[in-house]
XYZ file of C-alpha atoms in Angstrom:
680
model
C 0.116 0.238 -0.153
C 1.332 3.634 -0.777
C 0.228 6.799 -1.968
C -3.266 8.107 -0.884
C -3.775 4.504 0.549
C -1.195 4.447 3.135
C -1.997 7.733 4.319
C -5.777 7.142 4.320
C -4.824 4.003 6.561
C -2.900 6.014 8.932
C -5.341 8.443 9.334
C -8.393 5.875 9.692
C -6.287 3.705 12.508
C -5.462 7.003 14.377
C -8.922 8.226 14.609
C -10.333 4.879 15.633
C -7.649 4.594 18.012
C -8.503 7.855 19.730
C -12.426 7.475 19.443
C -12.128 3.835 20.997
C -9.640 5.627 23.824
C -11.902 8.416 24.484
C -14.907 5.830 25.065
C -12.695 3.478 27.514
C -9.768 5.010 28.873
C -8.915 7.636 31.716
C -5.265 6.806 32.212
C -2.405 5.286 30.103
C -3.885 6.461 27.006
C -1.139 5.431 24.410
C -0.825 2.243 25.840
C 2.861 2.524 27.273
C 2.402 -0.342 29.939
C -0.592 -3.071 30.227
C -3.626 -1.998 31.313
C -4.776 -1.867 34.902
C -7.795 -1.394 36.313
C -7.462 2.145 37.114
C -6.849 2.941 33.654
C -10.211 2.409 32.461
C -13.501 4.235 33.047
C -15.639 2.218 35.531
C -18.927 3.650 33.388
C -18.025 3.872 29.496
C -20.180 5.814 27.617
C -20.600 6.607 23.881
C -21.144 5.243 20.611
C -18.934 2.652 18.906
C -20.535 1.165 16.053
C -20.533 3.735 13.400
C -16.904 5.072 14.172
C -14.862 2.546 12.036
C -16.783 3.569 8.585
C -17.672 7.302 9.832
C -13.457 7.602 10.469
C -12.949 5.792 7.150
C -14.849 7.996 5.107
C -13.713 11.379 6.932
C -10.190 10.225 6.133
C -10.554 9.903 2.498
C -12.665 12.818 2.187
C -9.887 15.127 4.127
C -7.233 13.364 1.771
C -9.234 14.084 -1.765
C -9.751 17.636 -0.952
C -6.162 18.224 0.110
C -4.964 17.170 -3.465
C -6.676 20.531 -4.704
C -8.397 19.337 -7.421
C -11.580 19.722 -5.885
C -12.805 21.132 -2.633
C -14.888 18.445 -0.402
C -17.134 19.640 2.582
C -18.087 16.657 4.842
C -21.153 16.444 6.895
C -21.963 13.874 9.304
C -25.340 12.717 9.094
C -25.615 10.645 12.089
C -24.963 12.347 15.863
C -23.360 9.190 17.059
C -20.537 9.749 14.553
C -19.354 12.709 16.745
C -16.884 10.436 18.561
C -15.071 9.802 15.158
C -15.439 13.722 14.430
C -13.937 14.599 17.805
C -11.028 12.012 17.337
C -10.180 13.572 14.153
C -10.588 17.323 15.733
C -7.860 16.452 18.227
C -5.590 14.967 15.582
C -5.762 17.633 13.183
C -5.597 20.338 15.937
C -8.882 21.787 15.210
C -10.125 20.897 18.829
C -7.421 22.291 20.614
C -8.134 25.614 18.855
C -11.790 25.301 20.515
C -10.693 23.816 23.785
C -7.060 24.786 24.349
C -6.543 22.016 27.139
C -6.943 19.214 24.454
C -3.378 19.674 23.251
C -2.029 17.202 20.407
C 0.213 15.345 22.809
C -0.030 12.948 25.568
C -1.524 14.937 27.990
C -4.039 16.518 25.749
C -5.332 13.076 25.195
C -5.703 12.238 28.789
C -7.447 15.307 29.021
C -9.620 14.618 26.108
C -10.108 10.957 27.402
C -11.168 11.965 30.997
C -13.524 14.887 29.773
C -15.495 12.835 27.281
C -18.337 12.402 26.862
C -18.699 16.173 27.862
C -15.632 17.395 26.189
C -15.771 20.389 27.978
C -19.441 21.813 26.986
C -19.095 20.381 23.164
C -20.789 17.037 23.988
C -20.038 13.665 22.750
C -21.994 14.126 19.548
C -21.430 15.821 16.222
C -20.525 19.834 17.473
C -20.304 22.458 15.148
C -17.291 23.536 16.700
C -15.351 21.203 14.268
C -15.171 20.250 10.914
C -17.842 17.855 9.487
C -20.243 19.772 11.886
C -21.797 22.100 10.182
C -25.265 20.060 10.146
C -26.201 18.964 13.584
C -27.082 15.129 13.596
C -29.533 15.334 16.640
C -32.175 13.910 14.334
C -31.824 11.421 11.507
C -33.105 12.361 8.041
C -32.142 15.902 7.600
C -28.439 15.589 6.142
C -28.895 15.034 2.446
C -31.685 17.919 1.861
C -29.206 19.982 4.120
C -26.159 19.072 1.820
C -28.223 19.913 -1.241
C -28.940 23.319 0.014
C -25.505 24.080 1.330
C -24.577 23.087 -2.891
C -27.271 25.778 -4.160
C -24.531 28.525 -2.425
C -21.463 26.514 -3.193
C -18.467 27.878 -4.992
C -17.413 26.077 -8.416
C -15.457 23.214 -7.768
C -16.514 22.426 -4.173
C -18.655 19.109 -3.581
C -20.767 18.662 -0.420
C -20.364 15.211 0.961
C -22.801 13.911 3.371
C -21.936 10.693 5.239
C -25.582 9.088 5.832
C -26.508 5.724 7.747
C -28.150 3.181 6.407
C -30.958 3.586 8.961
C -30.908 7.353 7.971
C -32.220 6.468 4.518
C -35.654 4.756 6.107
C -36.357 8.339 7.150
C -38.960 9.990 5.053
C -37.144 13.004 4.700
C -34.028 11.212 3.243
C -36.079 8.946 1.128
C -37.790 12.147 -0.182
C -34.618 14.072 -0.961
C -33.185 11.343 -3.380
C -36.322 12.536 -5.566
C -35.951 16.294 -4.443
C -32.310 16.186 -6.156
C -34.359 16.377 -9.618
C -35.657 20.035 -8.665
C -31.895 20.788 -8.172
C -30.266 20.041 -11.149
C -26.490 20.354 -11.197
C -26.419 20.780 -7.497
C -22.902 19.175 -6.297
C -23.550 16.617 -3.609
C -21.780 13.199 -3.603
C -23.516 11.376 -0.720
C -21.769 8.573 0.803
C -24.087 5.946 2.515
C -22.703 3.844 5.289
C -24.088 0.532 4.964
C -22.978 -1.117 8.267
C -26.101 -3.365 8.393
C -27.527 -2.099 11.473
C -29.553 0.554 12.926
C -29.214 1.022 16.537
C -31.219 -1.930 17.769
C -31.915 -3.976 14.428
C -31.041 -4.649 10.985
C -31.405 -1.775 8.629
C -33.338 -2.194 5.498
C -31.217 -0.760 2.884
C -28.226 -2.946 3.822
C -30.286 -6.058 3.058
C -30.782 -5.606 -0.850
C -28.320 -6.966 -3.109
C -25.951 -5.391 -5.072
C -28.191 -5.455 -8.286
C -31.179 -4.288 -6.004
C -29.174 -1.392 -4.265
C -27.968 -0.528 -7.552
C -31.337 -0.297 -9.217
C -33.067 1.367 -6.281
C -30.497 4.207 -6.687
C -30.853 4.401 -10.588
C -34.871 4.475 -10.404
C -34.368 7.523 -8.256
C -32.225 9.067 -11.117
C -28.758 8.363 -9.201
C -25.706 6.476 -10.376
C -24.634 3.842 -7.636
C -20.732 2.999 -6.830
C -19.914 0.429 -4.148
C -17.104 -0.470 -2.085
C -16.728 -2.883 0.735
C -14.719 -1.686 3.368
C -12.123 -2.865 4.673
C -11.918 -5.705 1.889
C -11.294 -4.010 -1.104
C -9.053 -1.609 0.463
C -8.181 1.923 0.712
C -6.716 2.485 -2.824
C -10.015 1.023 -4.056
C -12.277 3.353 -2.107
C -10.253 6.195 -2.892
C -10.458 5.603 -6.366
C -14.261 5.001 -6.450
C -14.541 8.495 -4.126
C -12.704 10.580 -6.859
C -14.367 9.078 -9.563
C -17.542 9.835 -7.709
C -16.420 13.438 -7.392
C -15.687 13.931 -11.133
C -18.687 12.654 -12.266
C -20.718 14.874 -9.734
C -18.876 17.712 -10.733
C -19.722 16.755 -14.369
C -23.348 16.852 -13.411
C -24.124 13.159 -12.833
C -25.847 12.581 -9.626
C -23.970 10.033 -8.066
C -24.044 8.409 -4.691
C -21.051 6.089 -2.910
C -22.343 3.272 -1.300
C -19.762 1.923 1.648
C -20.355 -1.617 2.561
C -19.129 -2.615 5.926
C -19.618 -4.753 8.956
C -21.093 -3.085 11.894
C -18.290 -2.242 14.659
C -15.509 -3.851 12.597
C -12.089 -3.631 14.089
C -13.563 -3.850 17.552
C -14.363 -6.820 19.733
C -15.859 -9.891 18.181
C -17.517 -11.331 20.901
C -18.004 -10.378 24.521
C -18.517 -12.608 27.395
C -19.425 -15.442 24.890
C -21.952 -13.174 22.906
C -21.394 -11.977 19.249
C -20.481 -8.555 18.967
C -18.969 -7.783 15.436
C -21.698 -7.454 12.974
C -24.830 -6.963 15.597
C -26.631 -4.409 17.033
C -24.493 -5.043 20.264
C -21.430 -3.021 18.589
C -23.758 0.140 18.445
C -22.478 1.421 21.610
C -19.660 0.366 24.111
C -18.949 -3.318 23.658
C -16.839 -3.510 26.950
C -18.979 -2.224 29.630
C -17.154 -3.853 32.280
C -13.434 -3.494 31.206
C -12.385 -1.578 34.481
C -13.549 -4.817 36.637
C -13.586 -7.929 34.357
C -10.131 -8.880 33.471
C -11.209 -10.600 30.228
C -12.480 -7.290 29.175
C -9.525 -5.500 30.064
C -7.575 -7.667 28.098
C -9.716 -7.742 25.374
C -9.598 -3.699 25.638
C -5.802 -3.790 25.233
C -6.004 -6.099 22.240
C -8.398 -4.119 20.531
C -6.351 -1.008 21.332
C -3.138 -2.455 20.219
C -4.392 -3.879 17.012
C -4.429 -0.032 15.473
C -0.430 0.352 16.174
C -0.471 3.227 18.376
C 3.234 2.742 18.819
C 3.358 3.385 14.824
C 1.333 6.553 14.897
C 2.242 8.354 17.828
C 5.717 9.408 19.436
C 6.498 9.090 23.092
C 5.379 12.409 23.795
C 1.814 11.767 22.361
C 2.368 13.457 19.243
C 1.469 12.367 15.758
C 4.228 10.191 14.469
C 6.361 11.121 11.035
C 4.192 9.392 8.951
C 0.815 10.269 10.451
C 1.928 13.779 10.442
C 2.785 13.664 6.613
C -0.768 12.272 6.317
C -2.366 14.880 8.433
C -0.244 17.720 6.323
C -2.085 16.214 3.149
C -5.361 16.747 4.129
C -8.095 19.753 4.000
C -10.960 20.224 6.226
C -13.345 22.968 4.274
C -16.340 24.184 6.121
C -19.490 26.108 5.168
C -19.203 29.699 5.202
C -21.211 32.159 6.492
C -22.664 35.424 5.022
C -20.972 35.902 1.729
C -22.333 39.780 1.328
C -23.537 42.219 3.658
C -27.220 42.240 3.795
C -29.430 44.726 1.925
C -30.305 47.596 4.145
C -33.719 47.669 5.761
C -36.520 49.334 3.872
C -35.177 48.868 0.162
C -38.667 48.865 -0.744
C -40.883 51.762 -0.622
C -43.856 50.964 -2.848
C -47.322 50.567 -0.887
C -48.525 47.106 -1.960
C -52.261 46.479 -2.415
C -52.513 42.835 -1.911
C -50.499 39.895 -0.050
C -49.137 39.026 -3.319
C -47.953 42.185 -4.501
C -46.524 42.737 -0.754
C -44.467 39.123 -0.938
C -43.549 39.481 -4.671
C -42.270 43.122 -4.533
C -39.860 42.199 -1.504
C -38.571 38.847 -2.952
C -37.922 40.081 -6.303
C -35.818 42.619 -4.586
C -33.592 40.571 -2.494
C -33.525 37.917 -5.381
C -31.606 40.501 -7.483
C -28.694 40.182 -5.081
C -27.957 36.765 -6.534
C -28.018 34.742 -3.561
C -31.594 34.902 -2.264
C -33.865 31.699 -2.760
C -37.437 30.632 -2.337
C -38.454 27.247 -0.980
C -42.114 26.150 -1.160
C -44.252 22.804 -1.546
C -46.352 22.777 -4.422
C -48.645 26.009 -3.217
C -47.271 28.883 -4.587
C -50.147 29.263 -6.959
C -52.792 28.581 -4.194
C -50.967 31.302 -2.181
C -51.756 33.464 -4.934
C -47.733 33.693 -5.600
C -47.765 32.203 -9.193
C -45.079 34.900 -10.431
C -42.777 33.554 -8.214
C -43.079 29.914 -9.361
C -40.742 28.580 -12.012
C -37.840 31.301 -11.135
C -34.346 30.098 -11.371
C -34.261 31.178 -7.500
C -37.486 29.184 -6.496
C -37.464 25.205 -5.530
C -40.810 23.942 -5.259
C -40.836 20.159 -3.493
C -44.033 18.634 -1.734
C -42.351 17.825 1.509
C -41.675 20.817 4.183
C -39.126 18.888 6.130
C -37.021 18.752 2.779
C -37.429 22.308 2.122
C -36.708 23.432 5.768
C -33.351 21.540 5.559
C -32.525 22.645 2.238
C -33.279 26.077 3.451
C -30.929 25.583 6.633
C -27.935 24.377 4.423
C -28.519 27.108 2.143
C -28.245 29.541 5.205
C -25.087 27.845 6.370
C -23.187 28.265 3.149
C -24.068 31.953 3.289
C -27.274 32.107 1.347
C -30.487 34.049 2.212
C -34.195 32.887 1.508
C -37.680 32.058 2.832
C -39.744 28.879 3.084
C -43.436 29.811 1.875
C -46.065 27.316 3.310
C -49.313 26.900 4.807
C -49.646 27.423 8.391
C -51.558 23.945 8.843
C -48.534 22.082 7.464
C -45.849 24.002 9.512
C -45.748 21.543 12.434
C -43.967 19.066 10.003
C -40.763 21.447 10.298
C -40.793 21.423 13.868
C -38.177 18.798 14.826
C -35.741 20.224 12.126
C -36.092 24.022 13.484
C -35.705 22.739 16.796
C -32.538 21.375 16.235
C -31.127 24.134 14.013
C -31.777 26.167 17.092
C -29.813 23.934 19.345
C -26.998 23.864 16.876
C -26.879 27.818 16.793
C -26.532 27.863 20.641
C -23.884 25.266 20.788
C -20.160 26.537 21.157
C -18.569 26.909 17.700
C -21.673 27.645 15.941
C -20.830 29.948 12.944
C -23.462 32.967 12.378
C -25.950 32.532 9.553
C -28.468 34.277 7.836
C -31.887 34.236 9.561
C -34.084 31.209 8.909
C -37.344 32.848 7.511
C -40.759 31.247 7.176
C -43.831 32.771 5.454
C -46.868 31.072 6.718
C -50.485 31.691 5.454
C -52.988 31.284 7.945
C -55.141 29.262 5.869
C -57.427 27.568 8.466
C -59.451 30.685 9.181
C -60.615 30.600 5.542
C -60.818 27.236 4.531
C -61.555 23.725 5.946
C -61.374 22.146 9.518
C -58.260 20.018 8.293
C -56.258 23.263 7.060
C -55.844 24.793 10.623
C -53.065 24.118 12.983
C -50.841 26.877 14.170
C -49.007 24.403 16.449
C -45.798 25.272 15.102
C -45.660 28.838 16.614
C -47.277 27.558 20.040
C -44.384 25.159 20.156
C -41.615 27.592 19.330
C -42.686 30.017 21.814
C -42.676 27.455 24.547
C -38.787 26.976 23.991
C -37.823 30.526 25.236
C -35.293 30.811 22.555
C -34.359 34.670 22.000
C -33.360 33.957 18.500
C -37.402 33.525 17.829
C -39.587 36.131 16.552
C -43.189 35.024 15.676
C -44.713 38.368 13.274
C -48.269 38.864 12.729
C -48.559 41.939 10.114
C -52.161 43.405 9.926
C -52.078 44.221 6.403
C -49.852 43.975 2.911
C -47.809 47.411 4.285
C -46.598 45.621 7.213
C -46.076 42.331 5.787
C -43.646 44.014 3.380
C -41.830 46.046 5.858
C -41.326 42.778 8.150
C -40.046 40.639 5.208
C -37.860 43.070 4.685
C -36.456 43.201 7.726
C -36.455 39.178 8.271
C -34.564 39.019 4.956
C -31.781 41.606 5.869
C -31.388 40.077 9.866
C -28.924 37.547 11.032
C -29.019 34.895 13.568
C -32.962 34.620 13.709
C -35.769 32.473 13.505
C -38.353 34.513 11.745
C -41.635 33.155 11.526
C -44.421 35.457 9.824
C -48.018 34.466 9.589
C -50.296 36.291 7.464
C -53.527 36.045 5.245
C -53.417 35.555 1.427
C -57.265 37.106 1.679
C -58.183 40.724 0.809
C -58.791 42.560 3.907
C -59.217 46.394 4.737
C -56.120 48.121 4.969
C -54.558 49.658 8.129
C -53.177 53.280 8.449
C -49.379 53.138 8.400
C -48.407 56.146 10.443
C -47.388 53.635 13.138
C -45.894 51.466 10.682
C -42.026 52.144 11.566
C -42.639 52.272 15.658
C -44.502 48.733 15.079
C -41.307 47.482 12.839
C -38.838 49.064 15.239
C -40.451 48.245 18.686
C -42.367 45.288 17.679
C -45.692 47.003 18.976
C -47.771 50.505 18.643
C -51.037 51.899 19.844
C -53.429 52.552 16.878
C -54.738 56.048 17.394
C -57.310 55.552 14.307
C -59.070 52.995 16.784
C -58.411 54.111 19.971
C -60.214 56.805 22.369
C -58.219 59.776 23.552
C -59.163 59.200 27.202
C -57.330 56.580 29.503
C -59.034 53.237 28.496
C -61.163 50.988 30.452
C -60.585 48.213 27.742
C -57.545 47.607 25.627
C -57.571 45.254 22.789
C -54.379 43.747 21.395
C -54.588 42.781 17.804
C -52.113 40.075 16.597
C -52.499 39.834 13.015
C -54.559 40.655 9.749
C -57.553 38.806 10.677
C -57.692 40.037 14.345
C -57.374 43.598 13.375
C -60.310 43.386 10.773
C -62.848 41.804 13.621
C -61.531 44.123 15.973
C -62.319 47.077 13.494
C -65.647 45.661 12.763
C -66.672 45.086 16.624
C -65.227 48.511 18.093
C -68.613 50.529 17.343
C -70.829 48.546 19.012
C -68.448 47.678 22.095
C -68.556 51.472 22.577
C -72.175 51.896 22.077
C -73.405 49.054 23.737
C -70.716 49.073 26.868
C -70.048 52.730 26.954
C -66.491 52.640 27.897
C -63.153 53.936 26.556
C -61.128 51.462 24.258
C -57.603 51.716 22.807
C -56.512 49.119 20.289
C -52.697 48.151 20.426
C -51.139 46.257 17.538
C -48.546 43.646 18.086
C -46.349 43.115 15.330
C -44.007 40.785 17.272
C -45.697 38.459 19.653
C -42.419 38.339 21.885
C -42.769 41.868 23.010
C -45.423 40.383 25.397
C -42.738 38.015 26.997
C -40.570 38.480 29.899
C -37.561 40.972 28.728
C -35.219 38.622 30.628
C -35.879 35.884 28.091
C -37.141 37.891 25.054
C -34.882 40.709 23.442
C -37.889 42.532 22.194
C -40.008 41.774 25.645
C -41.434 45.008 27.125
C -40.479 45.999 30.711
C -43.284 46.136 33.106
C -43.645 50.141 32.778
C -43.682 50.074 29.380
C -46.355 47.433 29.073
C -48.463 49.347 31.520
C -48.041 52.394 29.710
C -49.154 50.635 26.415
C -51.767 48.903 27.746
C -53.491 51.252 30.266
C -52.675 50.580 33.866
C -55.845 49.482 35.019
C -57.603 48.359 31.849
C -58.901 45.173 31.135
C -56.943 43.233 28.153
C -58.420 41.295 25.456
C -55.983 39.959 23.247
C -57.311 38.658 19.605
C -54.850 36.367 17.879
C -54.355 33.958 15.093
C -52.778 31.203 16.978
C -53.316 29.188 19.834
C -54.560 31.384 23.084
C -51.979 29.037 24.978
C -49.168 30.731 22.478
C -50.185 34.304 24.117
C -50.592 32.810 27.714
C -47.169 31.156 27.795
C -45.812 34.919 26.909
C -47.788 36.776 29.300
C -47.654 34.398 32.455
C -47.623 36.237 35.326
C -46.880 39.504 33.806
C -50.301 41.243 34.519
C -52.869 42.041 37.185
C -55.362 42.857 35.288
C -58.564 40.669 33.620
C -57.432 39.223 30.461
C -58.873 37.180 27.921
C -57.448 35.695 24.828
C -59.582 34.629 21.764
C -57.675 32.634 19.313
C -57.766 29.322 17.119
C -59.669 26.986 18.898
C -60.299 22.861 17.608
C -63.678 21.798 16.993
C -65.345 18.438 17.047
C -65.467 17.847 13.306
C -65.796 20.261 10.165
C -67.962 23.512 10.184
C -68.467 26.324 7.984
C -65.841 29.164 7.980
C -68.540 31.066 9.944
C -69.238 28.757 12.501
C -65.480 27.781 12.815
C -64.567 31.598 13.292
C -68.057 31.798 16.041
C -66.796 28.804 17.764
C -63.599 30.431 18.500
C -64.756 33.876 19.474
C -63.440 35.419 16.106
C -66.437 37.312 15.247
C -67.716 40.837 16.354
C -70.208 39.349 18.495
C -67.589 37.171 20.106
C -65.353 40.179 20.957
C -68.348 42.252 22.294
C -69.198 39.142 24.783
C -65.840 38.868 25.550
C -65.306 42.457 26.470
C -68.525 42.378 28.480
C -67.065 39.662 30.503
C -63.729 41.353 30.955
C -65.480 44.840 32.233
C -68.006 42.854 34.765
C -64.416 41.574 35.954
C -62.837 44.997 35.856
C -65.821 46.168 38.050
C -65.307 43.253 40.695
C -61.608 43.779 41.062
C -62.215 47.547 41.572
C -64.609 46.971 44.645
C -62.088 44.809 46.257
């Protein structure tokens, strides 16, 4: 073995050794003497089974990227492959750059082994602090579409290489993404599918296919399959297939590299008489009692010795000459952050006359910058946005989960964009979005353009099945300061918040609006609403201090409130103030939410002793999660409520109280409660 094969073997053995050592050892990390009980962790923790294949793939991708012929960006789809990623990070020096205690010497490896699985706050799974960690594998299925989105923003000569598990290929998101590639012609993505035969607890389905069936499966989805069995075919064969796959991908031929191997290979074949190699038992820590069971201690020593640590490392624990040369031949590129300064806010001055005008005007203004994309299921025409369909910067695939990951990948590579869908289907995005928020909170996460969602609040104008505002309810419960839930009351406000969202960085902007015509609202408070997230509407408010304050959160609440106000004043004889809430998070605790109103500010806006009626497009529970104990006044919230079955639009609104009659009745109840409070 020579050339890239020899280098790859050294890299692979070093990664596998450091990974196994992290899981099991706390002393004697270079095996300078026989292992003793004090050298081994009493309770080893980690995931071994995916390490050999993941380390093999990473070694070859980094070596091929280091040749300069193409820039390969690896992404790890399985979070459990983080053990291999951390091992590679220690070897390359990326880990010590993130955590200085993990120096590339024996003491640094001791520190790493003792710290694992916490790793000084980085955790044991895939981390954004290290190469191959731009996608957070906390949930399976998203890595392939994420890679597709990242490739949309990639420069010429760059190939995104997601390393996927065979169990991952059983998820609906990954399964749909093979087809979704047809909507993204010329996107340079080369998936490596790690076929080790097992999910965490049972055999995988994809690895059970014969070579002929596997090739036919890929071909039926429009992909050319290349297959290598490792380690049997050897490093040279794998490197050749990988290089050819890269060349095919850059030439525009969709290619997937299937890497067959045995689960947990190079680890213990059996433990205490039970087969481990090639079974689900290899997934986690094969040797759980090596600290107290002499047979397991001996097995661990034999396992670690098989990688030849004396050849890999010097006496001081530094990479030996061969390993050092191999490391010097590698390259570990990352996805980059924003590629340009965002357009200044309020670049669009025209006043729109409809939902479609507002959206199309802002989207086209940003698309002209060349790094902006629209992602949408097959709903643009239904959402009255036909002029956005078919554009070079628009992707339509009927799978929200796929689109969400594509947008996240596009953002990670510096692109800006928006996902447009119906609010009813948006809960499908919850897992991916929550994982994205987690990643952005982790150490080493790079700044990214904001993840933007435009959701049409369709349920109020359609059928029983098309009403579900659960995504915003779930997101607000997270209390993540990156979240904004924006509820513009008319097209002018919609245009302003879209423009603001598209220029922002590091936020999750959820914009909920209706596509149906509603009465316009004066724009004299628009700038205040945009800057502060809330404003009193003078055109609907009385001058005197209010007995009742109505908070309107969105377009339909604004229209229903305007309809109900004359009757509230006439029938109840009270002064009323109307306050528009453009950003729901202003209602939350300012110690949690950056836009949250301070107590004095909240009282000044609402009126010090006014009863409060909140009218929202979403669940009342979302509002209550923000208000909590922030009020000492009678409060009632009108919003989406589930019914026992299909109803007409009018009956649906009436059941929720989202009518003039419903608001009048609620106002009456609140004023009675306010009177009782005044007499106490």
